[in-house]
XYZ file of C-alpha atoms in Angstrom:
251
model
C 57.244 -249.050 -45.547
C 54.462 -246.804 -44.283
C 54.024 -243.946 -46.734
C 52.104 -240.934 -45.468
C 50.466 -239.323 -48.496
C 50.691 -235.581 -48.925
C 49.523 -233.459 -51.838
C 52.811 -231.604 -52.332
C 55.462 -233.462 -50.309
C 57.269 -236.476 -51.745
C 58.759 -239.510 -50.071
C 57.258 -238.906 -46.608
C 57.182 -242.052 -44.523
C 57.149 -243.373 -41.008
C 60.367 -245.239 -40.190
C 58.541 -247.325 -37.585
C 57.568 -250.962 -37.973
C 60.992 -252.364 -38.914
C 62.167 -255.390 -36.965
C 65.507 -255.368 -35.186
C 67.982 -258.257 -34.968
C 66.569 -259.304 -31.578
C 62.941 -259.267 -32.763
C 61.798 -255.946 -31.340
C 60.212 -253.405 -33.678
C 60.795 -249.695 -34.183
C 57.883 -247.724 -32.722
C 55.634 -245.936 -35.186
C 55.069 -242.194 -35.041
C 58.521 -241.418 -33.621
C 60.791 -240.857 -36.646
C 59.790 -239.822 -40.150
C 61.856 -239.259 -43.289
C 60.896 -236.977 -46.137
C 61.755 -234.769 -49.067
C 61.530 -230.983 -48.645
C 58.370 -229.715 -46.928
C 58.284 -226.225 -48.417
C 55.508 -226.712 -50.975
C 52.914 -227.953 -48.465
C 49.274 -227.160 -49.189
C 46.844 -226.210 -46.428
C 45.605 -229.801 -46.345
C 49.224 -231.006 -46.041
C 49.840 -228.700 -43.097
C 46.720 -229.970 -41.372
C 47.780 -233.576 -41.909
C 51.317 -232.835 -40.717
C 49.954 -231.343 -37.496
C 48.288 -234.670 -36.665
C 51.633 -236.528 -36.679
C 52.968 -235.181 -33.385
C 56.197 -233.819 -34.876
C 58.291 -231.916 -32.355
C 61.520 -231.618 -34.347
C 62.095 -230.835 -38.039
C 65.691 -231.723 -38.880
C 66.816 -230.249 -42.206
C 70.040 -231.445 -43.895
C 69.977 -228.870 -46.688
C 72.526 -226.132 -47.314
C 71.627 -222.621 -46.202
C 70.582 -221.313 -49.613
C 68.661 -224.493 -50.451
C 66.633 -223.863 -47.304
C 66.208 -220.173 -48.148
C 65.044 -220.963 -51.692
C 62.380 -223.389 -50.449
C 61.777 -222.575 -46.773
C 60.036 -225.013 -44.487
C 56.616 -224.048 -43.165
C 56.505 -223.002 -39.522
C 54.654 -225.184 -37.029
C 54.041 -223.856 -33.541
C 54.848 -227.121 -31.780
C 57.963 -228.037 -33.791
C 61.566 -226.976 -33.321
C 63.532 -226.475 -36.520
C 67.184 -227.578 -36.808
C 69.047 -226.911 -40.057
C 72.652 -228.120 -40.384
C 74.109 -228.895 -43.835
C 74.951 -232.597 -44.154
C 76.667 -232.465 -47.524
C 80.068 -232.087 -45.922
C 82.998 -230.606 -47.788
C 82.158 -231.859 -51.267
C 83.010 -229.375 -53.970
C 79.829 -229.791 -55.985
C 76.686 -227.811 -55.234
C 73.495 -229.786 -54.744
C 71.251 -229.473 -57.823
C 68.561 -227.681 -55.812
C 71.210 -225.107 -55.027
C 72.989 -223.190 -57.747
C 74.200 -226.358 -59.500
C 71.046 -226.781 -61.550
C 71.131 -228.907 -64.665
C 74.915 -228.887 -65.014
C 75.124 -230.973 -61.804
C 73.864 -234.025 -63.696
C 76.393 -233.506 -66.486
C 79.495 -233.176 -64.333
C 78.868 -235.434 -61.314
C 79.346 -239.122 -62.074
C 77.995 -242.118 -60.131
C 81.596 -242.825 -59.030
C 81.808 -239.342 -57.529
C 78.490 -240.015 -55.836
C 79.853 -243.205 -54.250
C 82.707 -241.100 -52.845
C 80.151 -238.568 -51.584
C 78.317 -241.334 -49.691
C 81.554 -242.801 -48.382
C 82.599 -239.533 -46.718
C 79.195 -238.293 -45.483
C 78.965 -240.388 -42.269
C 82.280 -239.115 -40.868
C 83.046 -235.970 -38.916
C 79.696 -234.582 -40.032
C 78.244 -231.894 -37.762
C 74.730 -232.521 -39.069
C 74.660 -236.240 -38.305
C 76.372 -235.690 -34.944
C 73.545 -233.328 -34.008
C 70.945 -235.751 -35.390
C 72.225 -238.641 -33.279
C 72.356 -236.451 -30.176
C 68.833 -235.171 -30.869
C 67.195 -238.595 -31.175
C 68.630 -239.691 -27.820
C 66.314 -237.277 -25.994
C 62.782 -238.749 -26.137
C 61.344 -235.239 -25.775
C 62.637 -234.436 -29.290
C 60.610 -237.258 -30.869
C 58.550 -237.317 -33.161
C 61.192 -236.102 -35.499
C 61.124 -235.687 -39.251
C 64.493 -235.545 -41.001
C 64.721 -234.419 -44.600
C 66.816 -232.939 -47.393
C 65.647 -231.832 -50.863
C 64.274 -235.118 -52.236
C 64.805 -237.348 -49.202
C 67.293 -239.673 -50.878
C 70.999 -239.037 -50.259
C 71.517 -237.005 -47.102
C 68.283 -238.382 -45.653
C 69.340 -241.842 -46.844
C 72.491 -241.666 -44.741
C 70.638 -240.156 -41.766
C 68.013 -242.892 -41.939
C 70.688 -245.576 -42.168
C 72.483 -244.189 -39.108
C 69.290 -244.140 -37.046
C 68.341 -247.699 -38.035
C 71.903 -248.971 -37.468
C 71.840 -247.481 -33.962
C 68.525 -249.259 -33.354
C 70.068 -252.560 -34.526
C 67.902 -253.021 -37.609
C 69.550 -255.498 -40.039
C 71.480 -253.981 -42.931
C 69.359 -255.612 -45.618
C 66.266 -253.903 -44.151
C 68.135 -250.577 -43.960
C 69.114 -250.995 -47.612
C 65.503 -251.694 -48.581
C 64.296 -248.610 -46.679
C 66.799 -246.610 -48.734
C 65.857 -248.225 -52.063
C 62.129 -247.638 -51.444
C 62.848 -244.016 -52.353
C 63.017 -245.001 -56.044
C 59.367 -245.960 -56.164
C 58.280 -242.839 -54.280
C 60.298 -240.386 -56.377
C 59.532 -241.921 -59.774
C 56.792 -239.401 -60.745
C 59.063 -236.478 -59.860
C 62.117 -237.946 -61.607
C 60.163 -238.668 -64.792
C 58.826 -235.128 -64.823
C 62.326 -233.688 -64.346
C 63.683 -235.920 -67.119
C 61.063 -234.650 -69.548
C 61.948 -231.071 -68.703
C 65.690 -231.505 -69.316
C 65.913 -234.090 -72.094
C 66.098 -231.560 -74.929
C 69.366 -230.234 -73.423
C 70.885 -233.631 -72.615
C 72.461 -236.290 -74.789
C 71.809 -239.982 -74.063
C 74.878 -240.416 -71.855
C 74.000 -237.325 -69.817
C 70.408 -238.483 -69.454
C 71.605 -241.899 -68.227
C 73.807 -240.106 -65.719
C 70.826 -237.989 -64.598
C 68.846 -241.162 -63.884
C 71.826 -242.708 -62.068
C 72.181 -239.678 -59.796
C 68.446 -239.433 -59.153
C 68.295 -243.105 -58.153
C 68.830 -244.669 -54.778
C 71.435 -247.269 -55.753
C 72.728 -250.114 -53.665
C 76.350 -249.247 -54.486
C 75.895 -245.726 -53.060
C 74.746 -246.766 -49.592
C 77.085 -249.756 -49.632
C 79.990 -247.326 -50.124
C 79.030 -245.693 -46.816
C 78.685 -249.042 -45.021
C 82.048 -250.226 -46.377
C 83.753 -247.006 -45.304
C 82.479 -247.475 -41.737
C 84.019 -250.957 -41.622
C 87.300 -249.829 -43.202
C 87.762 -246.884 -40.846
C 86.570 -248.438 -37.592
C 86.561 -252.213 -38.072
C 82.856 -252.498 -37.236
C 79.685 -250.461 -37.327
C 79.422 -250.749 -33.548
C 82.827 -249.075 -33.167
C 81.841 -246.488 -35.781
C 78.660 -245.523 -33.870
C 80.564 -245.339 -30.602
C 83.472 -243.265 -31.866
C 81.648 -240.925 -34.246
C 78.560 -240.317 -32.117
C 79.474 -241.358 -28.579
C 76.911 -244.155 -28.782
C 78.345 -246.467 -26.157
C 76.587 -249.750 -25.554
C 74.698 -248.195 -22.621
C 73.552 -245.224 -24.705
C 72.476 -247.472 -27.566
C 70.510 -249.665 -25.166
C 68.783 -246.558 -23.794
C 67.994 -245.307 -27.307
C 66.604 -248.719 -28.191
C 64.522 -248.832 -24.998
C 63.003 -245.471 -25.986
C 62.387 -246.277 -29.642
C 61.579 -249.993 -29.798
C 58.560 -252.080 -28.817
C 59.274 -255.310 -26.989
């Protein structure tokens, strides 16, 4: 995990350096994952401009993005397509607020993960975007860089043939990087929450193995294999995957 430290952006890291099943490695400086970028300081903006980002891919809902707009960079194209899908609950950075953590259970969150990879306009656009080398470097992000970005990151690494246990670890690394933010949020809400609700808050603010596993399992159940899933959901035929890998991997 290569964390890129910013003053006011959490969970920003380079997805390069991971080894694929055939021993190649994902190139560094091509694909980044992050939490929201809207609070960047001047120093953060200067650092960001050194990364060679050409595409900022934002999974947030429209009003999430309006409430905390991304900074504008002259050399970067901005794509914003909600990745949440048709789930009834609002994301907590939307209008859901504190009540989100009281009404949404971890079981509901597993269901959320299990439906996100399918028929999702945001991820379809993401997978099309990364196939054109001119769109890379790309940073993809949501509000905290955990759930929607977790699925997006998993899809990219699956397409590049990175082993699932490494993809899972990339997802779980979020816990360490968000801990300061989560602890601060917990302190702010604990007077309004009972113990069970606080436990649920922590469960929903965690990257948990059972969440991402729910998505992986759903791919297998619906398509029989992840290879078939990538081909049928995103048009990633073997030839297109090989081309993507040739662009994004070091020998």
